[in-house]
PDB file of C-alpha atoms in Angstrom:
ATOM      1  CA  MET A   1       2.445  -2.177   2.311  1.00 41.00           C
ATOM      2  CA  THR A   2      -0.859  -0.993   3.635  1.00 38.00           C
ATOM      3  CA  HIS A   3      -1.786   0.564   6.932  1.00 37.00           C
ATOM      4  CA  ASP A   4      -4.829  -1.622   7.548  1.00 36.00           C
ATOM      5  CA  ASP A   5      -3.071  -4.824   8.555  1.00 37.00           C
ATOM      6  CA  THR A   6      -4.041  -6.360  11.880  1.00 35.00           C
ATOM      7  CA  ALA A   7      -1.891  -5.024  14.714  1.00 36.00           C
ATOM      8  CA  ALA A   8      -0.714  -7.290  17.497  1.00 35.00           C
ATOM      9  CA  GLY A   9       1.379  -5.361  19.995  1.00 38.00           C
ATOM     10  CA  ALA A  10       4.671  -3.543  19.647  1.00 40.00           C
ATOM     11  CA  ALA A  11       8.380  -4.164  19.810  1.00 42.00           C
ATOM     12  CA  ALA A  12      11.015  -1.486  20.204  1.00 37.00           C
ATOM     13  CA  GLY A  13      14.761  -1.437  20.463  1.00 38.00           C
ATOM     14  CA  PRO A  14      17.534  -2.740  18.262  1.00 34.00           C
ATOM     15  CA  GLY A  15      17.041  -6.410  17.631  1.00 34.00           C
ATOM     16  CA  GLY A  16      13.874  -6.490  19.721  1.00 36.00           C
ATOM     17  CA  THR A  17      11.520  -9.417  19.316  1.00 32.00           C
ATOM     18  CA  PRO A  18       7.838  -8.606  18.808  1.00 33.00           C
ATOM     19  CA  PRO A  19       5.114 -10.350  20.765  1.00 30.00           C
ATOM     20  CA  GLY A  20       3.001 -12.927  18.987  1.00 29.00           C
ATOM     21  CA  PRO A  21       4.296 -15.714  16.745  1.00 28.00           C
ATOM     22  CA  SER A  22       8.015 -16.370  16.789  1.00 28.00           C
ATOM     23  CA  PRO A  23       9.892 -14.810  13.881  1.00 31.00           C
ATOM     24  CA  ALA A  24      10.139 -17.047  10.843  1.00 31.00           C
ATOM     25  CA  ARG A  25      13.618 -18.250  10.067  1.00 32.00           C
ATOM     26  CA  PRO A  26      15.296 -18.792   6.710  1.00 33.00           C
ATOM     27  CA  GLY A  27      14.078 -22.106   5.414  1.00 35.00           C
ATOM     28  CA  SER A  28      10.768 -21.902   7.284  1.00 35.00           C
ATOM     29  CA  PRO A  29       7.620 -22.725   5.304  1.00 36.00           C
ATOM     30  CA  ALA A  30       6.339 -19.723   3.399  1.00 37.00           C
ATOM     31  CA  PRO A  31       3.175 -17.970   4.654  1.00 38.00           C
ATOM     32  CA  ALA A  32      -0.073 -18.997   2.983  1.00 37.00           C
ATOM     33  CA  ASP A  33      -0.173 -15.741   1.008  1.00 38.00           C
ATOM     34  CA  ALA A  34       3.456 -15.871  -0.049  1.00 38.00           C
ATOM     35  CA  ALA A  35       4.145 -15.897  -3.752  1.00 41.00           C
ATOM     36  CA  PRO A  36       5.291 -19.352  -4.905  1.00 43.00           C
ATOM     37  CA  GLY A  37       7.512 -18.013  -7.666  1.00 42.00           C
ATOM     38  CA  THR A  38       7.562 -16.013 -10.846  1.00 42.00           C
ATOM     39  CA  ALA A  39       5.152 -16.328 -13.736  1.00 41.00           C
ATOM     40  CA  GLU A  40       7.413 -19.154 -14.941  1.00 42.00           C
ATOM     41  CA  GLY A  41       7.086 -20.941 -11.582  1.00 53.00           C
ATOM     42  CA  ARG A  42      10.644 -20.090 -10.517  1.00 61.00           C
ATOM     43  CA  VAL A  43      11.559 -18.675  -7.110  1.00 70.00           C
ATOM     44  CA  PRO A  44      14.062 -15.815  -7.604  1.00 77.00           C
ATOM     45  CA  SER A  45      17.689 -16.601  -6.800  1.00 79.00           C
ATOM     46  CA  PRO A  46      20.449 -14.336  -5.434  1.00 83.00           C
ATOM     47  CA  ALA A  47      21.501 -13.749  -9.042  1.00 81.00           C
ATOM     48  CA  ASP A  48      18.352 -11.659  -9.487  1.00 81.00           C
ATOM     49  CA  ALA A  49      19.746  -9.151  -6.990  1.00 86.00           C
ATOM     50  CA  VAL A  50      22.930  -8.463  -8.965  1.00 90.00           C
ATOM     51  CA  LEU A  51      23.364  -4.753  -9.661  1.00 93.00           C
ATOM     52  CA  PRO A  52      22.819  -4.059 -13.394  1.00 93.00           C
ATOM     53  CA  PRO A  53      25.906  -2.385 -14.934  1.00 94.00           C
ATOM     54  CA  GLU A  54      23.877   0.564 -16.197  1.00 96.00           C
ATOM     55  CA  LEU A  55      22.788   1.367 -12.621  1.00 96.00           C
ATOM     56  CA  ALA A  56      26.201   0.938 -10.981  1.00 96.00           C
ATOM     57  CA  GLY A  57      27.102   4.625 -11.205  1.00 96.00           C
ATOM     58  CA  ALA A  58      23.882   5.754  -9.533  1.00 97.00           C
ATOM     59  CA  ALA A  59      24.206   3.073  -6.848  1.00 97.00           C
ATOM     60  CA  ARG A  60      27.754   4.134  -5.976  1.00 97.00           C
ATOM     61  CA  THR A  61      26.680   7.778  -5.836  1.00 97.00           C
ATOM     62  CA  LEU A  62      23.830   6.990  -3.437  1.00 98.00           C
ATOM     63  CA  PHE A  63      25.378   4.275  -1.239  1.00 98.00           C
ATOM     64  CA  GLY A  64      29.088   5.086  -1.417  1.00 96.00           C
ATOM     65  CA  GLU A  65      31.211   2.712   0.632  1.00 96.00           C
ATOM     66  CA  ARG A  66      28.064   0.903   1.847  1.00 97.00           C
ATOM     67  CA  ILE A  67      27.129  -0.383  -1.606  1.00 97.00           C
ATOM     68  CA  ASP A  68      27.979  -3.953  -0.540  1.00 96.00           C
ATOM     69  CA  LEU A  69      25.511  -3.581   2.340  1.00 97.00           C
ATOM     70  CA  ALA A  70      22.868  -2.396  -0.124  1.00 97.00           C
ATOM     71  CA  ALA A  71      23.614  -5.450  -2.282  1.00 97.00           C
ATOM     72  CA  ALA A  72      23.156  -7.742   0.739  1.00 97.00           C
ATOM     73  CA  TYR A  73      19.771  -6.164   1.427  1.00 98.00           C
ATOM     74  CA  ALA A  74      18.789  -6.557  -2.235  1.00 97.00           C
ATOM     75  CA  GLU A  75      19.590 -10.264  -1.981  1.00 96.00           C
ATOM     76  CA  LEU A  76      17.466 -10.579   1.170  1.00 96.00           C
ATOM     77  CA  LEU A  77      14.537  -8.953  -0.611  1.00 96.00           C
ATOM     78  CA  VAL A  78      14.605 -11.125  -3.715  1.00 94.00           C
ATOM     79  CA  THR A  79      15.089 -14.382  -1.804  1.00 94.00           C
ATOM     80  CA  ASP A  80      13.584 -14.449   1.689  1.00 94.00           C
ATOM     81  CA  GLY A  81      11.433 -11.398   0.946  1.00 94.00           C
ATOM     82  CA  VAL A  82       9.798 -13.109  -2.024  1.00 93.00           C
ATOM     83  CA  VAL A  83       9.369 -16.484  -0.302  1.00 92.00           C
ATOM     84  CA  ARG A  84       7.644 -14.785   2.634  1.00 91.00           C
ATOM     85  CA  GLY A  85       5.368 -12.733   0.406  1.00 91.00           C
ATOM     86  CA  LEU A  86       6.844  -9.285   1.106  1.00 93.00           C
ATOM     87  CA  ILE A  87       8.067  -8.623  -2.428  1.00 91.00           C
ATOM     88  CA  GLY A  88       6.333  -9.768  -5.589  1.00 90.00           C
ATOM     89  CA  PRO A  89       8.445 -12.238  -7.590  1.00 88.00           C
ATOM     90  CA  ARG A  90       8.217 -10.062 -10.699  1.00 88.00           C
ATOM     91  CA  GLU A  91       9.938  -7.268  -8.758  1.00 90.00           C
ATOM     92  CA  ALA A  92      13.139  -9.273  -8.292  1.00 89.00           C
ATOM     93  CA  PRO A  93      14.820  -8.376 -11.623  1.00 90.00           C
ATOM     94  CA  ARG A  94      14.138  -4.675 -11.027  1.00 92.00           C
ATOM     95  CA  ILE A  95      14.822  -4.520  -7.305  1.00 95.00           C
ATOM     96  CA  TRP A  96      17.563  -1.916  -7.715  1.00 96.00           C
ATOM     97  CA  GLU A  97      15.775   0.357 -10.157  1.00 94.00           C
ATOM     98  CA  ARG A  98      12.248   0.345  -8.706  1.00 93.00           C
ATOM     99  CA  HIS A  99      13.034  -0.064  -5.027  1.00 95.00           C
ATOM    100  CA  LEU A 100      16.550   0.555  -3.712  1.00 98.00           C
ATOM    101  CA  LEU A 101      17.565   3.518  -5.881  1.00 98.00           C
ATOM    102  CA  ASN A 102      14.026   4.890  -5.926  1.00 96.00           C
ATOM    103  CA  CYS A 103      14.104   5.062  -2.112  1.00 98.00           C
ATOM    104  CA  ALA A 104      17.737   6.047  -1.606  1.00 98.00           C
ATOM    105  CA  VAL A 105      17.402   9.362  -3.459  1.00 98.00           C
ATOM    106  CA  VAL A 106      14.887  10.538  -0.832  1.00 98.00           C
ATOM    107  CA  ALA A 107      17.852  10.932   1.526  1.00 98.00           C
ATOM    108  CA  GLU A 108      18.576  14.290  -0.126  1.00 97.00           C
ATOM    109  CA  ARG A 109      15.452  15.702   1.585  1.00 97.00           C
ATOM    110  CA  ILE A 110      16.515  14.548   5.074  1.00 98.00           C
ATOM    111  CA  PRO A 111      18.761  16.697   7.286  1.00 97.00           C
ATOM    112  CA  GLU A 112      21.952  15.296   8.798  1.00 97.00           C
ATOM    113  CA  GLY A 113      21.546  13.385  12.037  1.00 97.00           C
ATOM    114  CA  ALA A 114      17.742  13.298  11.800  1.00 98.00           C
ATOM    115  CA  THR A 115      15.473  10.789  13.508  1.00 98.00           C
ATOM    116  CA  VAL A 116      13.285   9.054  10.922  1.00 98.00           C
ATOM    117  CA  LEU A 117      10.057   7.103  11.452  1.00 98.00           C
ATOM    118  CA  ASP A 118       9.075   4.902   8.508  1.00 98.00           C
ATOM    119  CA  VAL A 119       5.318   4.218   8.613  1.00 97.00           C
ATOM    120  CA  GLY A 120       3.993   1.039   6.988  1.00 95.00           C
ATOM    121  CA  SER A 121       7.571  -0.078   6.424  1.00 96.00           C
ATOM    122  CA  GLY A 122       6.630  -3.482   4.982  1.00 94.00           C
ATOM    123  CA  ALA A 123       9.881  -5.014   3.758  1.00 96.00           C
ATOM    124  CA  GLY A 124      11.839  -1.940   4.887  1.00 97.00           C
ATOM    125  CA  LEU A 125      11.157   0.471   2.023  1.00 97.00           C
ATOM    126  CA  PRO A 126      12.268   3.192   2.347  1.00 97.00           C
ATOM    127  CA  GLY A 127      13.407   2.900   5.985  1.00 98.00           C
ATOM    128  CA  VAL A 128      16.105   0.231   5.663  1.00 98.00           C
ATOM    129  CA  VAL A 129      17.393   1.768   2.423  1.00 98.00           C
ATOM    130  CA  LEU A 130      17.744   5.175   4.094  1.00 98.00           C
ATOM    131  CA  ALA A 131      19.551   3.610   7.051  1.00 98.00           C
ATOM    132  CA  ILE A 132      22.045   1.986   4.674  1.00 98.00           C
ATOM    133  CA  ALA A 133      22.582   5.091   2.555  1.00 98.00           C
ATOM    134  CA  ARG A 134      22.746   7.439   5.563  1.00 97.00           C
ATOM    135  CA  PRO A 135      24.432   5.932   8.640  1.00 97.00           C
ATOM    136  CA  ASP A 136      23.988   9.294  10.416  1.00 98.00           C
ATOM    137  CA  LEU A 137      20.224   8.708  10.637  1.00 98.00           C
ATOM    138  CA  THR A 138      18.356   6.983  13.458  1.00 98.00           C
ATOM    139  CA  VAL A 139      15.478   5.010  11.920  1.00 98.00           C
ATOM    140  CA  THR A 140      12.397   3.379  13.427  1.00 97.00           C
ATOM    141  CA  LEU A 141      10.467   0.963  11.211  1.00 98.00           C
ATOM    142  CA  ILE A 142       6.750   1.047  12.087  1.00 96.00           C
ATOM    143  CA  GLU A 143       4.816  -1.958  10.842  1.00 96.00           C
ATOM    144  CA  PRO A 144       1.708  -3.670  12.308  1.00 94.00           C
ATOM    145  CA  LEU A 145       1.878  -7.098  10.669  1.00 95.00           C
ATOM    146  CA  ALA A 146       3.747  -9.856  12.511  1.00 94.00           C
ATOM    147  CA  ARG A 147       5.360 -11.613   9.553  1.00 93.00           C
ATOM    148  CA  ARG A 148       6.677  -8.293   8.247  1.00 96.00           C
ATOM    149  CA  THR A 149       8.140  -7.230  11.583  1.00 96.00           C
ATOM    150  CA  SER A 150       9.765 -10.658  11.859  1.00 97.00           C
ATOM    151  CA  PHE A 151      11.467 -10.116   8.513  1.00 97.00           C
ATOM    152  CA  LEU A 152      12.497  -6.574   9.461  1.00 98.00           C
ATOM    153  CA  ILE A 153      14.043  -7.655  12.763  1.00 97.00           C
ATOM    154  CA  GLU A 154      16.007 -10.407  11.029  1.00 97.00           C
ATOM    155  CA  ALA A 155      17.123  -8.049   8.256  1.00 97.00           C
ATOM    156  CA  VAL A 156      18.310  -5.425  10.741  1.00 98.00           C
ATOM    157  CA  GLN A 157      20.328  -8.048  12.592  1.00 97.00           C
ATOM    158  CA  GLN A 158      21.804  -9.689   9.492  1.00 97.00           C
ATOM    159  CA  LEU A 159      22.798  -6.342   7.970  1.00 97.00           C
ATOM    160  CA  GLY A 160      24.423  -5.112  11.173  1.00 97.00           C
ATOM    161  CA  LEU A 161      22.114  -2.091  11.479  1.00 98.00           C
ATOM    162  CA  ALA A 162      20.955  -2.684  15.060  1.00 97.00           C
ATOM    163  CA  LYS A 163      22.788   0.378  16.422  1.00 96.00           C
ATOM    164  CA  THR A 164      20.763   2.799  14.306  1.00 97.00           C
ATOM    165  CA  VAL A 165      17.562   0.938  13.393  1.00 98.00           C
ATOM    166  CA  ARG A 166      14.745  -0.403  15.566  1.00 96.00           C
ATOM    167  CA  VAL A 167      11.422  -2.048  14.780  1.00 96.00           C
ATOM    168  CA  PHE A 168       8.072  -1.045  16.267  1.00 95.00           C
ATOM    169  CA  ARG A 169       5.253  -3.501  15.765  1.00 94.00           C
ATOM    170  CA  GLY A 170       1.985  -1.581  15.683  1.00 93.00           C
ATOM    171  CA  ARG A 171      -0.002   1.049  13.842  1.00 93.00           C
ATOM    172  CA  ALA A 172       1.037   4.654  13.415  1.00 94.00           C
ATOM    173  CA  GLU A 173      -1.655   5.735  15.876  1.00 92.00           C
ATOM    174  CA  GLU A 174      -0.219   3.386  18.499  1.00 92.00           C
ATOM    175  CA  ALA A 175       3.282   4.673  17.886  1.00 94.00           C
ATOM    176  CA  ALA A 176       2.073   8.267  18.369  1.00 93.00           C
ATOM    177  CA  THR A 177       0.252   7.578  21.642  1.00 90.00           C
ATOM    178  CA  GLY A 178       2.530   4.877  23.015  1.00 82.00           C
ATOM    179  CA  SER A 179       1.757   1.279  23.853  1.00 71.00           C
ATOM    180  CA  THR A 180       2.415  -1.095  26.721  1.00 62.00           C
ATOM    181  CA  GLY A 181       5.884  -0.369  28.084  1.00 72.00           C
ATOM    182  CA  ILE A 182       6.759   1.981  25.217  1.00 78.00           C
ATOM    183  CA  GLY A 183       6.333   5.748  25.254  1.00 82.00           C
ATOM    184  CA  PRO A 184       5.051   7.830  22.337  1.00 91.00           C
ATOM    185  CA  LEU A 185       7.378   7.992  19.339  1.00 94.00           C
ATOM    186  CA  SER A 186       8.229  11.133  17.387  1.00 95.00           C
ATOM    187  CA  GLY A 187      10.783  12.051  14.763  1.00 96.00           C
ATOM    188  CA  ASP A 188      12.228  14.857  12.695  1.00 98.00           C
ATOM    189  CA  VAL A 189      11.065  13.127   9.525  1.00 98.00           C
ATOM    190  CA  VAL A 190       8.235  10.656   8.913  1.00 98.00           C
ATOM    191  CA  THR A 191       8.403   8.662   5.680  1.00 98.00           C
ATOM    192  CA  ALA A 192       5.807   6.516   3.928  1.00 95.00           C
ATOM    193  CA  ARG A 193       5.750   4.691   0.606  1.00 93.00           C
ATOM    194  CA  ALA A 194       2.657   3.209  -1.059  1.00 79.00           C
ATOM    195  CA  VAL A 195       0.636   3.423   2.153  1.00 81.00           C
ATOM    196  CA  ALA A 196      -2.490   5.577   1.597  1.00 87.00           C
ATOM    197  CA  PRO A 197      -3.865   8.762  -0.017  1.00 88.00           C
ATOM    198  CA  LEU A 198      -2.531  12.027   1.368  1.00 92.00           C
ATOM    199  CA  ASP A 199      -5.485  12.807   3.646  1.00 93.00           C
ATOM    200  CA  ARG A 200      -5.345   9.518   5.563  1.00 92.00           C
ATOM    201  CA  LEU A 201      -1.566   9.514   5.457  1.00 93.00           C
ATOM    202  CA  SER A 202      -1.439  12.950   7.083  1.00 94.00           C
ATOM    203  CA  THR A 203      -3.873  11.812   9.783  1.00 94.00           C
ATOM    204  CA  TRP A 204      -1.555   8.955  10.703  1.00 93.00           C
ATOM    205  CA  CYS A 205       1.863  10.525  10.120  1.00 96.00           C
ATOM    206  CA  LEU A 206       1.737  14.194  11.119  1.00 96.00           C
ATOM    207  CA  PRO A 207       1.198  13.359  14.834  1.00 96.00           C
ATOM    208  CA  LEU A 208       4.482  11.422  14.686  1.00 96.00           C
ATOM    209  CA  ALA A 209       6.475  14.433  13.471  1.00 97.00           C
ATOM    210  CA  VAL A 210       7.898  16.877  15.992  1.00 96.00           C
ATOM    211  CA  PRO A 211       6.657  20.476  15.567  1.00 96.00           C
ATOM    212  CA  GLY A 212       8.576  21.773  12.587  1.00 96.00           C
ATOM    213  CA  GLY A 213       9.262  18.214  11.461  1.00 97.00           C
ATOM    214  CA  ARG A 214       8.176  16.818   8.103  1.00 97.00           C
ATOM    215  CA  LEU A 215       6.202  14.101   6.451  1.00 97.00           C
ATOM    216  CA  ILE A 216       7.897  12.893   3.272  1.00 97.00           C
ATOM    217  CA  ALA A 217       5.547  10.701   1.256  1.00 96.00           C
ATOM    218  CA  LEU A 218       6.837   8.843  -1.790  1.00 96.00           C
ATOM    219  CA  LYS A 219       4.207   9.250  -4.486  1.00 93.00           C
ATOM    220  CA  GLY A 220       3.742   8.547  -8.160  1.00 88.00           C
ATOM    221  CA  SER A 221       1.933  10.357 -10.942  1.00 86.00           C
ATOM    222  CA  SER A 222      -1.021  11.110  -8.650  1.00 87.00           C
ATOM    223  CA  ALA A 223       1.002  13.468  -6.431  1.00 93.00           C
ATOM    224  CA  ALA A 224      -0.259  16.756  -7.882  1.00 93.00           C
ATOM    225  CA  ASP A 225      -3.884  15.577  -7.870  1.00 93.00           C
ATOM    226  CA  GLU A 226      -3.602  14.422  -4.252  1.00 93.00           C
ATOM    227  CA  ILE A 227      -2.186  17.791  -3.208  1.00 94.00           C
ATOM    228  CA  ALA A 228      -5.055  19.646  -4.866  1.00 94.00           C
ATOM    229  CA  GLU A 229      -7.660  17.320  -3.390  1.00 92.00           C
ATOM    230  CA  HIS A 230      -6.373  17.047   0.172  1.00 94.00           C
ATOM    231  CA  ALA A 231      -4.597  20.350   0.946  1.00 93.00           C
ATOM    232  CA  GLU A 232      -7.501  21.582   3.114  1.00 93.00           C
ATOM    233  CA  THR A 233      -7.518  18.371   5.154  1.00 93.00           C
ATOM    234  CA  VAL A 234      -3.770  18.631   5.646  1.00 95.00           C
ATOM    235  CA  ALA A 235      -4.167  22.211   6.922  1.00 95.00           C
ATOM    236  CA  ARG A 236      -6.839  21.144   9.434  1.00 94.00           C
ATOM    237  CA  LEU A 237      -4.423  18.527  10.744  1.00 95.00           C
ATOM    238  CA  GLY A 238      -1.771  21.166  11.404  1.00 95.00           C
ATOM    239  CA  GLY A 239       0.258  20.655   8.245  1.00 96.00           C
ATOM    240  CA  GLY A 240       1.649  23.379   6.040  1.00 95.00           C
ATOM    241  CA  GLU A 241       1.059  23.634   2.333  1.00 95.00           C
ATOM    242  CA  PRO A 242       2.096  20.349   0.673  1.00 96.00           C
ATOM    243  CA  GLU A 243       5.060  20.696  -1.663  1.00 96.00           C
ATOM    244  CA  MET A 244       6.040  18.330  -4.452  1.00 96.00           C
ATOM    245  CA  HIS A 245       9.710  17.571  -5.068  1.00 96.00           C
ATOM    246  CA  ARG A 246      11.569  15.315  -7.480  1.00 97.00           C
ATOM    247  CA  CYS A 247      14.480  13.525  -5.847  1.00 97.00           C
ATOM    248  CA  GLY A 248      17.498  12.159  -7.675  1.00 97.00           C
ATOM    249  CA  GLU A 249      17.353  14.329 -10.775  1.00 96.00           C
ATOM    250  CA  GLY A 250      20.477  13.668 -12.796  1.00 95.00           C
ATOM    251  CA  VAL A 251      21.102  10.448 -10.820  1.00 97.00           C
ATOM    252  CA  ILE A 252      18.143   8.206 -11.638  1.00 97.00           C
ATOM    253  CA  ASP A 253      15.619   8.360 -14.467  1.00 95.00           C
ATOM    254  CA  PRO A 254      12.832   8.961 -13.759  1.00 94.00           C
ATOM    255  CA  PRO A 255      13.441  10.767 -10.460  1.00 96.00           C
ATOM    256  CA  THR A 256      11.375   9.908  -7.387  1.00 96.00           C
ATOM    257  CA  THR A 257       8.359  12.129  -6.690  1.00 95.00           C
ATOM    258  CA  VAL A 258       7.712  13.002  -3.060  1.00 96.00           C
ATOM    259  CA  VAL A 259       5.147  15.161  -1.296  1.00 96.00           C
ATOM    260  CA  GLU A 260       6.563  17.027   1.667  1.00 97.00           C
ATOM    261  CA  ILE A 261       4.451  18.499   4.483  1.00 97.00           C
ATOM    262  CA  VAL A 262       5.801  20.448   7.464  1.00 97.00           C
ATOM    263  CA  ARG A 263       3.986  20.005  10.770  1.00 96.00           C
ATOM    264  CA  GLU A 264       3.337  23.657  11.557  1.00 95.00           C
ATOM    265  CA  ARG A 265       0.821  23.262  14.384  1.00 91.00           C
ATOM    266  CA  VAL A 266      -0.011  20.644  16.989  1.00 89.00           C
ATOM    267  CA  VAL A 267      -3.679  19.764  16.590  1.00 82.00           C
ATOM    268  CA  GLY A 268      -5.387  17.783  19.335  1.00 69.00           C
ATOM    269  CA  PRO A 269      -7.896  15.015  18.678  1.00 59.00           C
ATOM    270  CA  VAL A 270     -11.379  16.142  17.720  1.00 46.00           C
ATOM    271  CA  ARG A 271     -13.714  15.711  20.693  1.00 46.00           C
ATOM    272  CA  PRO A 272     -17.395  14.885  20.213  1.00 41.00           C
ATOM    273  CA  LYS A 273     -19.810  17.627  21.213  1.00 47.00           C
ATOM    274  CA  ALA A 274     -21.454  17.185  24.614  1.00 52.00           C
ATOM    275  CA  PRO A 275     -25.220  16.651  24.426  1.00 53.00           C
ATOM    276  CA  LYS A 276     -27.364  19.667  25.303  1.00 53.00           C
ATOM    277  CA  ARG A 277     -29.073  19.589  28.671  1.00 56.00           C
ATOM    278  CA  SER A 278     -32.772  20.214  29.214  1.00 51.00           C
ATOM    279  CA  ARG A 279     -34.049  22.558  31.922  1.00 55.00           C
ATOM    280  CA  GLY A 280     -34.481  19.598  34.242  1.00 54.00           C
ATOM    281  CA  GLY A 281     -30.782  18.854  34.056  1.00 51.00           C
ATOM    282  CA  ARG A 282     -31.099  15.732  31.929  1.00 54.00           C
ATOM    283  CA  SER A 283     -29.402  15.391  28.610  1.00 48.00           C
ATOM    284  CA  ARG A 284     -31.577  15.705  25.577  1.00 49.00           C
ATOM    285  CA  ARG A 285     -30.947  13.101  22.916  1.00 47.00           C
ATOM    286  CA  ARG A 286     -31.622  13.923  19.309  1.00 43.00           C
TER     287      ARG A 286
END
């Protein structure tokens, strides 16, 4: 789920089809880098997506009446998602604990009716999960890689989320400035999971947040160190002081750690200094 994948245009709108190769369909040959199966050589089956009994209470708390929709997405991840190389096969047995519930608790940091941009969405984490848990949200999944956007478009259609979720194929920088036929995107909340360190993440994500909006980055044990290391860079980019929060306390164990940054100021792009001119009017090169 990295930001450095090769971009190839953009697609916007519910159920939109991105330019480039046609979306892969269920049953299509797996990509060359797709995982062939688990360590035992077995491709995960839908049974791997079954909600463990010990997690049922947390899942019902987070997804409510849409828990069946969450289960359908879990099945997509452990079957088609694994075959197409979007989810590692070893993640299948823990898809609820490490992925769905881990992402769903972040909804507590998002205001009602917010517009959410999910940068480096990959297989839809956390963007699709948030859209399932919070039908009041409008979510845009931003992803540059063609095979991932193909999966996302199919998932949105199959899960019936097309009214509230759209897919943008391109980089965060392209989403912020706009691309052919598509204006600049912005949102109340920008999310990212396992994308990049906080300095680079802020460079890409803060321009996508409206003034007063927030970047919510899902982080692990490195969160406090990243805040200490990159707080000055965040400030130069117009962000407020990064705050660390733990989401889902009392619901999941361990809770999810997020770093939250408010976009306090709009900072324009840094322009290179103009070369000094000599007395004769010609530029002097150093």
